[in-house]
PDB file of C-alpha atoms in Angstrom:
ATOM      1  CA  UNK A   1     -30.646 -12.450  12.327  1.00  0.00           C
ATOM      2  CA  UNK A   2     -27.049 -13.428  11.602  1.00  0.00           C
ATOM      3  CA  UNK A   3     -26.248 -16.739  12.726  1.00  0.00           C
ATOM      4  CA  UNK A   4     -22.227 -16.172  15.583  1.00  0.00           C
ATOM      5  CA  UNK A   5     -19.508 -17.551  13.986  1.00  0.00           C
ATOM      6  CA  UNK A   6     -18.061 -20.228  16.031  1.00  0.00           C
ATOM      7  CA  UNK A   7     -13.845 -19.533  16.631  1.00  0.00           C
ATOM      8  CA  UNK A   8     -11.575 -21.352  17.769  1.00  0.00           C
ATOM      9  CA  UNK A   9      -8.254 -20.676  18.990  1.00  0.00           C
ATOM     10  CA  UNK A  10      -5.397 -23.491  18.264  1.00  0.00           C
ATOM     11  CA  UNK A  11      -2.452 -23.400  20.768  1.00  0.00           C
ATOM     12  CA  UNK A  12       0.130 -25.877  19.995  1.00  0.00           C
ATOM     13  CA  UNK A  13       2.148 -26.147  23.034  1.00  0.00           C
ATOM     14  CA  UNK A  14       5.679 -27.833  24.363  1.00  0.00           C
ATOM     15  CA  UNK A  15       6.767 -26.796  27.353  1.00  0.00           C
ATOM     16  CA  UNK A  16       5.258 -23.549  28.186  1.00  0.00           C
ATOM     17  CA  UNK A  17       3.821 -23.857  31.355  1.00  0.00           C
ATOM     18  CA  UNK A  18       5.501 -20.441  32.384  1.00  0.00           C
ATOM     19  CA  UNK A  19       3.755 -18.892  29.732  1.00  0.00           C
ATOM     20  CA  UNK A  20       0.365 -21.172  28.374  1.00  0.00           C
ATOM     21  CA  UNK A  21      -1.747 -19.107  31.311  1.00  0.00           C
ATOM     22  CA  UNK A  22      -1.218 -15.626  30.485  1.00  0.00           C
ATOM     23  CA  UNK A  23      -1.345 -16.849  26.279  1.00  0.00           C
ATOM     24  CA  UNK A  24      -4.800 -18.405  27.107  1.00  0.00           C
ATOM     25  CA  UNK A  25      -6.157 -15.140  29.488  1.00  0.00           C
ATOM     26  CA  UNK A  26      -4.955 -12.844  26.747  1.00  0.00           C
ATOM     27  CA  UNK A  27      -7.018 -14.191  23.931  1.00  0.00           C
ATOM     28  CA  UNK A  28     -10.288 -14.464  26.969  1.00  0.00           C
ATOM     29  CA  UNK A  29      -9.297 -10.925  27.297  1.00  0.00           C
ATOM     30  CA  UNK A  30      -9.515  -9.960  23.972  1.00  0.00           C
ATOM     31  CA  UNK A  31     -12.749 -11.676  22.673  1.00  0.00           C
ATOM     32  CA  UNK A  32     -14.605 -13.865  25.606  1.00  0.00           C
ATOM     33  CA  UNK A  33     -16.892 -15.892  22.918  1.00  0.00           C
ATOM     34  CA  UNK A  34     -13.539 -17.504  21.103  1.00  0.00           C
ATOM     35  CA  UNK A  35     -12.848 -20.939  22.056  1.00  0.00           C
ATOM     36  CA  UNK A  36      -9.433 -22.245  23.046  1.00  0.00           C
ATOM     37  CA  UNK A  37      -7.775 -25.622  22.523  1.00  0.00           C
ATOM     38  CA  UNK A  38      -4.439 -26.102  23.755  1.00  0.00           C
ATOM     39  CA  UNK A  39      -2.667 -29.405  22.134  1.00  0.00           C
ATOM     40  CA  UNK A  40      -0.232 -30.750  24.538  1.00  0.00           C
ATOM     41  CA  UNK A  41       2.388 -32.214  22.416  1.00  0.00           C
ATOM     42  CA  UNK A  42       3.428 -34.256  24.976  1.00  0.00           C
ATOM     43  CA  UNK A  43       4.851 -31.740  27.241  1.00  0.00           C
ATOM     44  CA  UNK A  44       7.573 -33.159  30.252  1.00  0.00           C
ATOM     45  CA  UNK A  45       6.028 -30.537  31.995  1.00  0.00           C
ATOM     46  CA  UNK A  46       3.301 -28.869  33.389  1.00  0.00           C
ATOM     47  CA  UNK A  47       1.799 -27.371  30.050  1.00  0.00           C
ATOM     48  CA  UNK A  48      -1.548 -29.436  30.629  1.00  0.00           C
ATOM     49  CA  UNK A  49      -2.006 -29.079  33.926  1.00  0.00           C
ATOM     50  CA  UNK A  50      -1.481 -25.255  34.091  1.00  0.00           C
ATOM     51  CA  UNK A  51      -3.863 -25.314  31.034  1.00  0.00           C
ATOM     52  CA  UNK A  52      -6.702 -27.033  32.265  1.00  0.00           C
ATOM     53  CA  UNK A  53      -6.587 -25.079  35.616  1.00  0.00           C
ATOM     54  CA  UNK A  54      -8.156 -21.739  34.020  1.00  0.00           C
ATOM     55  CA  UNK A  55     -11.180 -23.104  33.196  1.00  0.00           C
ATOM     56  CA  UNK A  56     -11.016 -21.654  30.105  1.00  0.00           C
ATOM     57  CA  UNK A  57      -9.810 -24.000  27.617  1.00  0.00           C
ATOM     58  CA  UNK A  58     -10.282 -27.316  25.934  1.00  0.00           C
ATOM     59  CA  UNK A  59      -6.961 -29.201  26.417  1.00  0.00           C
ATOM     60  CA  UNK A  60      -5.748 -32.484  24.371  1.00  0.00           C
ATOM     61  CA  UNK A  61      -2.793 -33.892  25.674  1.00  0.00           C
ATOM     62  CA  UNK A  62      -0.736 -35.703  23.073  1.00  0.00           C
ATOM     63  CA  UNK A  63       0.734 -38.864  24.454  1.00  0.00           C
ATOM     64  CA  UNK A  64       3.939 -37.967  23.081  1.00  0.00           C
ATOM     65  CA  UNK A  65       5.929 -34.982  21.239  1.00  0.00           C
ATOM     66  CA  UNK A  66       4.929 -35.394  17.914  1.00  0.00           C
ATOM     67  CA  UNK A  67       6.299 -31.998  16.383  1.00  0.00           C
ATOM     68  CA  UNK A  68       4.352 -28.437  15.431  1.00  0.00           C
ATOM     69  CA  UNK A  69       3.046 -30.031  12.143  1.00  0.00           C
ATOM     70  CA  UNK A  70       1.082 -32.853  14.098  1.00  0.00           C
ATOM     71  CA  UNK A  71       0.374 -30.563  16.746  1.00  0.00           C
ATOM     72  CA  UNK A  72      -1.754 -28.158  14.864  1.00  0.00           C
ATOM     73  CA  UNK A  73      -3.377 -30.755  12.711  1.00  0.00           C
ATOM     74  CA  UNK A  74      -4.862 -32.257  15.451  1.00  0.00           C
ATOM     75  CA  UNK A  75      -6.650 -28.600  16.046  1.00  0.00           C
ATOM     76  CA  UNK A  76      -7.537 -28.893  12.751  1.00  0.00           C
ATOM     77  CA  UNK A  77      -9.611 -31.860  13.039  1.00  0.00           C
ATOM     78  CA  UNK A  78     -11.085 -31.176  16.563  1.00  0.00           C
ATOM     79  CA  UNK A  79     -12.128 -27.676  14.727  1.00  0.00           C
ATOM     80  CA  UNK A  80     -13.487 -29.747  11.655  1.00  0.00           C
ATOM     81  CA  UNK A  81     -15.293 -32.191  13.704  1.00  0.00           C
ATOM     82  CA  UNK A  82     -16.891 -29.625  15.994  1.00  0.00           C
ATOM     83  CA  UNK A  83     -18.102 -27.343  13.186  1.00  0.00           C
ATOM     84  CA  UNK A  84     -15.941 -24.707  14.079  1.00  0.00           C
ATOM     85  CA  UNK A  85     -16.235 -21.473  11.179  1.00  0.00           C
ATOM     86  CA  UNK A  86     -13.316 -19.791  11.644  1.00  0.00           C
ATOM     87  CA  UNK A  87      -9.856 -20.718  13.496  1.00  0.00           C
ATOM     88  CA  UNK A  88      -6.609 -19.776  14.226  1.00  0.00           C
ATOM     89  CA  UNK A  89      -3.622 -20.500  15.190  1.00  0.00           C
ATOM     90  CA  UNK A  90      -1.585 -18.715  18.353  1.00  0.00           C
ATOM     91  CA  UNK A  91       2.020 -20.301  19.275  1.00  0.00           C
ATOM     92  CA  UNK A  92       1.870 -20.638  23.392  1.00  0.00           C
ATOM     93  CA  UNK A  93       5.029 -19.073  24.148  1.00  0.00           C
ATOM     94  CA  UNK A  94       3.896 -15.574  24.273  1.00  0.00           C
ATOM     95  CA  UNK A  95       5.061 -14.387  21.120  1.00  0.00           C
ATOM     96  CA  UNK A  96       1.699 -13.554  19.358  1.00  0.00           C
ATOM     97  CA  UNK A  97      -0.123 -10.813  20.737  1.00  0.00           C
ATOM     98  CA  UNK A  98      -3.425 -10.938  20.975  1.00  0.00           C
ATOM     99  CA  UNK A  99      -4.225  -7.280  20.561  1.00  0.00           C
ATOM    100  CA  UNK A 100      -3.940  -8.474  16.887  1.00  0.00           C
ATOM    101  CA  UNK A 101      -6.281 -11.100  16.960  1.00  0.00           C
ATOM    102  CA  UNK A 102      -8.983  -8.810  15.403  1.00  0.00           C
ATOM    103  CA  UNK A 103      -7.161  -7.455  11.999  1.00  0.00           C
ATOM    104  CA  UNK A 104      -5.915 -10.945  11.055  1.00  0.00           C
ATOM    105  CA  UNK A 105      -9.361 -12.560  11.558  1.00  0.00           C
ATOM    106  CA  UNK A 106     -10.764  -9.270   9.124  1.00  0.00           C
ATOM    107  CA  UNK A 107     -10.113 -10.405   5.946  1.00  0.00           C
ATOM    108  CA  UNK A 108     -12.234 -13.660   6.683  1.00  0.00           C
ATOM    109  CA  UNK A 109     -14.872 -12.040   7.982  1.00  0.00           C
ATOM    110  CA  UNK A 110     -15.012  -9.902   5.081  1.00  0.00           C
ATOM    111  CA  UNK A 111     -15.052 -13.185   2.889  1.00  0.00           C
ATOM    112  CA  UNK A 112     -11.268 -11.277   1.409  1.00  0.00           C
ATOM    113  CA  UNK A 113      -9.430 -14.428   1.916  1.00  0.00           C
ATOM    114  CA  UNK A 114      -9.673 -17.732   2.407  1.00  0.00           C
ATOM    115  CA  UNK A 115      -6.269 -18.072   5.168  1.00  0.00           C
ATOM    116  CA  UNK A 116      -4.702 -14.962   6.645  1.00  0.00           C
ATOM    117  CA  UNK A 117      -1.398 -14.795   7.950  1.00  0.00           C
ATOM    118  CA  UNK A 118       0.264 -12.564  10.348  1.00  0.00           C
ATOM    119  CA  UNK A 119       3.243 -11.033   8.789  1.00  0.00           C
ATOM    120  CA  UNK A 120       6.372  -9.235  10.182  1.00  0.00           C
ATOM    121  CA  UNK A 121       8.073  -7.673   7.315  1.00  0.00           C
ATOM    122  CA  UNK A 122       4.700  -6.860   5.190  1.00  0.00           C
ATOM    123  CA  UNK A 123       5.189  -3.711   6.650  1.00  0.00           C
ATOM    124  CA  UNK A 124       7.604  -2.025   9.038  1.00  0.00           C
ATOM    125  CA  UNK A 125       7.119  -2.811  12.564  1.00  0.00           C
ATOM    126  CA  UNK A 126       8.866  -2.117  15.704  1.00  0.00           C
ATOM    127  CA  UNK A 127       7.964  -5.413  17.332  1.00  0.00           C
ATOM    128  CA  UNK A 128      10.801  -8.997  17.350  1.00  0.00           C
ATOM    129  CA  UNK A 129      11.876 -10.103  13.997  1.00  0.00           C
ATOM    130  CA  UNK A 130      14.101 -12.634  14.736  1.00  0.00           C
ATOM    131  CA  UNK A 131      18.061 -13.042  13.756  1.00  0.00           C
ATOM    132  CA  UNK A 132      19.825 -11.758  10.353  1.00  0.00           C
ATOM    133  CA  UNK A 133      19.906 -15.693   9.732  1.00  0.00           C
ATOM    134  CA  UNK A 134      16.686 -16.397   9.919  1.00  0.00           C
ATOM    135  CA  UNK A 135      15.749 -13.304   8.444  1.00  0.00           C
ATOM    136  CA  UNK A 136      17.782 -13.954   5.639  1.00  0.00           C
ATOM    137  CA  UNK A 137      16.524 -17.803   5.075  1.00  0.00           C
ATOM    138  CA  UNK A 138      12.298 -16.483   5.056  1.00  0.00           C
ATOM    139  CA  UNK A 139      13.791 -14.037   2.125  1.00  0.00           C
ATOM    140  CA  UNK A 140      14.335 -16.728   0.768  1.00  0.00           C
ATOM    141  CA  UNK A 141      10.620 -18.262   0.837  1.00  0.00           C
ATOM    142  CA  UNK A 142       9.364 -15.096   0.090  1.00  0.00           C
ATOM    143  CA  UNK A 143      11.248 -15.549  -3.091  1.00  0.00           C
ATOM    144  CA  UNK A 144      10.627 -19.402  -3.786  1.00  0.00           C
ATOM    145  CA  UNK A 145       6.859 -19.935  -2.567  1.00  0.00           C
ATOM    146  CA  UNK A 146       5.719 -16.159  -4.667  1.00  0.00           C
ATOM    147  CA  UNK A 147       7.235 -17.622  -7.671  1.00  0.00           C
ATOM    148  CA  UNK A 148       5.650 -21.097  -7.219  1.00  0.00           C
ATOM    149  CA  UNK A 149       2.252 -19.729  -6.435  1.00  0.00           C
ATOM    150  CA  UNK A 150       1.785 -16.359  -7.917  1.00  0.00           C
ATOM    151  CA  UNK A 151       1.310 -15.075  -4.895  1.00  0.00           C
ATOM    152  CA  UNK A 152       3.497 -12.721  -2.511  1.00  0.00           C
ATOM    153  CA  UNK A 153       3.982 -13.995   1.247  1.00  0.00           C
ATOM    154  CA  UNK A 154       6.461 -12.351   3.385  1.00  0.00           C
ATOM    155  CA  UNK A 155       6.595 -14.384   5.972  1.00  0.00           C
ATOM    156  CA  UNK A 156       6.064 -17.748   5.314  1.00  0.00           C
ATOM    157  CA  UNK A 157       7.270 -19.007   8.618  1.00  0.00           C
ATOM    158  CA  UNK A 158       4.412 -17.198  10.761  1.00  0.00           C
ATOM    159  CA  UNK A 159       2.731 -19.573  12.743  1.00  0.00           C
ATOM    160  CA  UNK A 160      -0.269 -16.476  13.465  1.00  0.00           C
ATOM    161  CA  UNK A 161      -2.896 -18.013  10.292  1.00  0.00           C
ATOM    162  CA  UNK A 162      -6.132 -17.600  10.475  1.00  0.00           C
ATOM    163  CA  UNK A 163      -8.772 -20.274   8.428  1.00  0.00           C
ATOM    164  CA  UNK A 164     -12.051 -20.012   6.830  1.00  0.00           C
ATOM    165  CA  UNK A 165     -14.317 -23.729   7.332  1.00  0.00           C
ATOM    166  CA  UNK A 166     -13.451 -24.721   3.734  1.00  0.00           C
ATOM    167  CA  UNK A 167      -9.560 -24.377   4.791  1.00  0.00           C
ATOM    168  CA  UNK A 168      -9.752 -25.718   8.338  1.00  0.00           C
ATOM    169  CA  UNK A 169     -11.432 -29.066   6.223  1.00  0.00           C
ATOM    170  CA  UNK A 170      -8.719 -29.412   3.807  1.00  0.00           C
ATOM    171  CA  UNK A 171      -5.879 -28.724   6.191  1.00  0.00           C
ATOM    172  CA  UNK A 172      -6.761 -31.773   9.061  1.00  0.00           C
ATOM    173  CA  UNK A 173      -6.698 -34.205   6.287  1.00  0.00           C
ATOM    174  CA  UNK A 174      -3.356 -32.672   4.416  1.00  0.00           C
ATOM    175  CA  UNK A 175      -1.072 -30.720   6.929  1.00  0.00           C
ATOM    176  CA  UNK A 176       2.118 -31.362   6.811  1.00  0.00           C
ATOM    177  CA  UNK A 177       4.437 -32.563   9.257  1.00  0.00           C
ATOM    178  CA  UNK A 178       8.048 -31.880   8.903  1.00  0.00           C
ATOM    179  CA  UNK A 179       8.147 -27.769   8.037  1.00  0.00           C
ATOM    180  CA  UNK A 180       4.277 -26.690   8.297  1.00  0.00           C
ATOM    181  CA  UNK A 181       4.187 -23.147   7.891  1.00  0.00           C
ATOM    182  CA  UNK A 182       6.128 -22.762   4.665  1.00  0.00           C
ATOM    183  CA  UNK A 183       5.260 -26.152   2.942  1.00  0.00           C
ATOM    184  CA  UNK A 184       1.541 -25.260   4.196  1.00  0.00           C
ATOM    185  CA  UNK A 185       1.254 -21.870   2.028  1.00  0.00           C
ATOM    186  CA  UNK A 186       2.742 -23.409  -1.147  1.00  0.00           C
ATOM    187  CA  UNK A 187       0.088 -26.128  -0.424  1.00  0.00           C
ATOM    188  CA  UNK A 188      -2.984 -24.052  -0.007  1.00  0.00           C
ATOM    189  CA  UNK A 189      -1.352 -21.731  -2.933  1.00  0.00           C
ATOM    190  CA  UNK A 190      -1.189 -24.661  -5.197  1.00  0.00           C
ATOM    191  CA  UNK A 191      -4.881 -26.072  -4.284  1.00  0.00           C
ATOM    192  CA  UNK A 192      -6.717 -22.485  -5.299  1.00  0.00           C
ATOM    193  CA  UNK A 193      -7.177 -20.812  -1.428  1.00  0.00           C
ATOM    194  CA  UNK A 194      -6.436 -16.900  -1.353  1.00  0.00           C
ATOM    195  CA  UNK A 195      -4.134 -16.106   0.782  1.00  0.00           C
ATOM    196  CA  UNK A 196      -3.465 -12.883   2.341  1.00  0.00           C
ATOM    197  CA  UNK A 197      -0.980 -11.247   4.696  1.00  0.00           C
ATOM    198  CA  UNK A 198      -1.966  -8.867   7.983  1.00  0.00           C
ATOM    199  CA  UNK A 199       0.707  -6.510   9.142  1.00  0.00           C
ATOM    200  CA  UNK A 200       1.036  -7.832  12.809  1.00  0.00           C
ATOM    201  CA  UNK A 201       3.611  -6.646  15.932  1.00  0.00           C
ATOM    202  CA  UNK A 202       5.226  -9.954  17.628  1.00  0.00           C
ATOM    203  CA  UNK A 203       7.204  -9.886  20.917  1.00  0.00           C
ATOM    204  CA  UNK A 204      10.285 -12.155  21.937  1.00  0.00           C
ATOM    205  CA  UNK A 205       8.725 -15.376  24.035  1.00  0.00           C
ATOM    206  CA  UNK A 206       8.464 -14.560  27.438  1.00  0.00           C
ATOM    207  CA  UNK A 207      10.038 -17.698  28.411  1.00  0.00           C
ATOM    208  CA  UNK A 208      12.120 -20.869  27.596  1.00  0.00           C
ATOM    209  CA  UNK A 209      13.741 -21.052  24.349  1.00  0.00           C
ATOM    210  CA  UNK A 210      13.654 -21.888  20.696  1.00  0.00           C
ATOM    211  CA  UNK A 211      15.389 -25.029  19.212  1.00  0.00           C
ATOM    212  CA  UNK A 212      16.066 -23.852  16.338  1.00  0.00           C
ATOM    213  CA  UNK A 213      18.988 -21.296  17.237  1.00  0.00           C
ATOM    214  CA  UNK A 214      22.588 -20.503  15.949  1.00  0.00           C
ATOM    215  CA  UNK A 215      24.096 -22.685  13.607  1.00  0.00           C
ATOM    216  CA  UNK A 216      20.874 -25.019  13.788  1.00  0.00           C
ATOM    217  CA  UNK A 217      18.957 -21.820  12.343  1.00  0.00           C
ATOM    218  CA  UNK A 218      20.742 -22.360   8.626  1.00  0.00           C
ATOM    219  CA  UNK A 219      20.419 -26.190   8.621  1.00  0.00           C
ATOM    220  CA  UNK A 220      16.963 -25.579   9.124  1.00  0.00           C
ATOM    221  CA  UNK A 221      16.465 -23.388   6.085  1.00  0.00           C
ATOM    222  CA  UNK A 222      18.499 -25.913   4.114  1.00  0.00           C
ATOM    223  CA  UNK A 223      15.892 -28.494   5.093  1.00  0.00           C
ATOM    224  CA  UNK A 224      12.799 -26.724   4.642  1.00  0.00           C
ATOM    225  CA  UNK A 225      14.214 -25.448   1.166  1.00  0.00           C
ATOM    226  CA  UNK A 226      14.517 -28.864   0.116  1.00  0.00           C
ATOM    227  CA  UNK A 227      11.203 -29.916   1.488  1.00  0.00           C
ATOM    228  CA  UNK A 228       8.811 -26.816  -0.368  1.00  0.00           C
ATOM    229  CA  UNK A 229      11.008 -28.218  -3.550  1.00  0.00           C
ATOM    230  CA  UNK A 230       9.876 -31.538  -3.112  1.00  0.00           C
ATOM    231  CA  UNK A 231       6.146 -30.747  -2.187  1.00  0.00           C
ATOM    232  CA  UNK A 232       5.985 -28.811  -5.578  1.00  0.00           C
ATOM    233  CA  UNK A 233       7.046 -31.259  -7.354  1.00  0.00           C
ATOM    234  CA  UNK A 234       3.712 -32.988  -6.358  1.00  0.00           C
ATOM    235  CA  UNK A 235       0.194 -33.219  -7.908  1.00  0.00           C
ATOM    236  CA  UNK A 236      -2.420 -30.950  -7.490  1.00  0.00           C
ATOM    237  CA  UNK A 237      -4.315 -32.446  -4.634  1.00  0.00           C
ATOM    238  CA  UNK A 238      -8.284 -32.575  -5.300  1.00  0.00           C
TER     239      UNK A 238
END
């Protein structure tokens, strides 16, 4: 008899307590034995509350706003500690759908790849794909992180990943902080984990707003540019 896998869901959350319900019933809806943990990353306000009053998910409420990178590490390790085999990440402002859930956690499954990320512009898709800017500035990574790891990712800012045990283990002791997603492919790239990208559908988020919009949109690049230059410039790790 074949032993379950054990899955957890990571929701890193700020703010979304018009939209944390729905994110958490969706992934119930669309596999009942996955576990959820939403990290409240120290909200102002309801996130937590909302969360906890499903019933249906593990909550840890940061004591203050520590940023995406610390956010989803601290999934990390509550996966890693609990002996989770497989986990994912799902942002918790509605974005990710969770129809998808199922072809990005395939190629783990099928022991394909080690991480799997949910890309937009692997192949055409009629769902949200952000502004021209921002468009224009994951080109970029594409570009960058494929050259510094032999390997073609599309979109390195997707914050949809799934992780096999050996990469949820690695990742809550070496995140990183400032610009996860990108910094975080060239680091698994560079460390020997196969990555591969799942053609996935996103949808605008259904409420509140990102800060990273307009002008602020090309200073982040800048910085996150400069950051996956500095973290390959950096030793092998293990």
């Amino acid at each position: 008899m074949v032993k379950p896998r054990r899955i957890l869901a990571i929701v890193p959350s700020y703010n979304e307590e018009k939209s944390i319900a729905h994110v958490i019933g969706s992934i119930k809806n669309s596999d009942p034995s996955i576990d959820i943990l939403v990290v409240n990353d120290g909200s102002t306000d309801n996130t937590g509350s909302v969360a906890k009053s499903t019933g249906e998910a593990f909550i840890v409420n940061l004591p203050c706003n520590i940023g995406i990178g610390g956010a989803v590490q601290a999934g990390f390790k509550y996966a890693s500690r609990n002996g989770y085999d497989v986990a994912f990440q799902f942002d918790g402002d509605g974005q990710h759908l969770a129809s998808e859930i199922k072809a990005l956690l395939e190629p783990i499954f099928k022991n394909d790849a080690d991480v799997t990320i949910g890309s937009r512009f692997s192949a055409k898709t009629a769902g949200f794909q952000s502004t021209l800017l921002r468009r224009g500035g994951i080109k970029i990574f594409e570009l960058l992180n494929s050259l510094l790891i032999k390997q073609k990712i599309t979109d390195n800012t997707s914050g949809f990943r799934a992780y096999r045990r050996k990469a949820i283990h690695f990742l809550a002791n070496h995140y990183p902080s400032d610009y996860p997603e990108p910094e975080a492919v060239l680091l698994l790239g560079r460390n020997g984990f196969r990555l591969k990208e799942v053609s996935v559908c996103m949808q605008q988020r259904k409420e509140g707003k990102s800060s990273i919009t307009g002008m602020k949109s090309g200073y982040y690049m800048i910085k996150v540019l400069l950051a996956v230059l500095v973290s390959a410039l950096r030793t092998r790790i293990g």
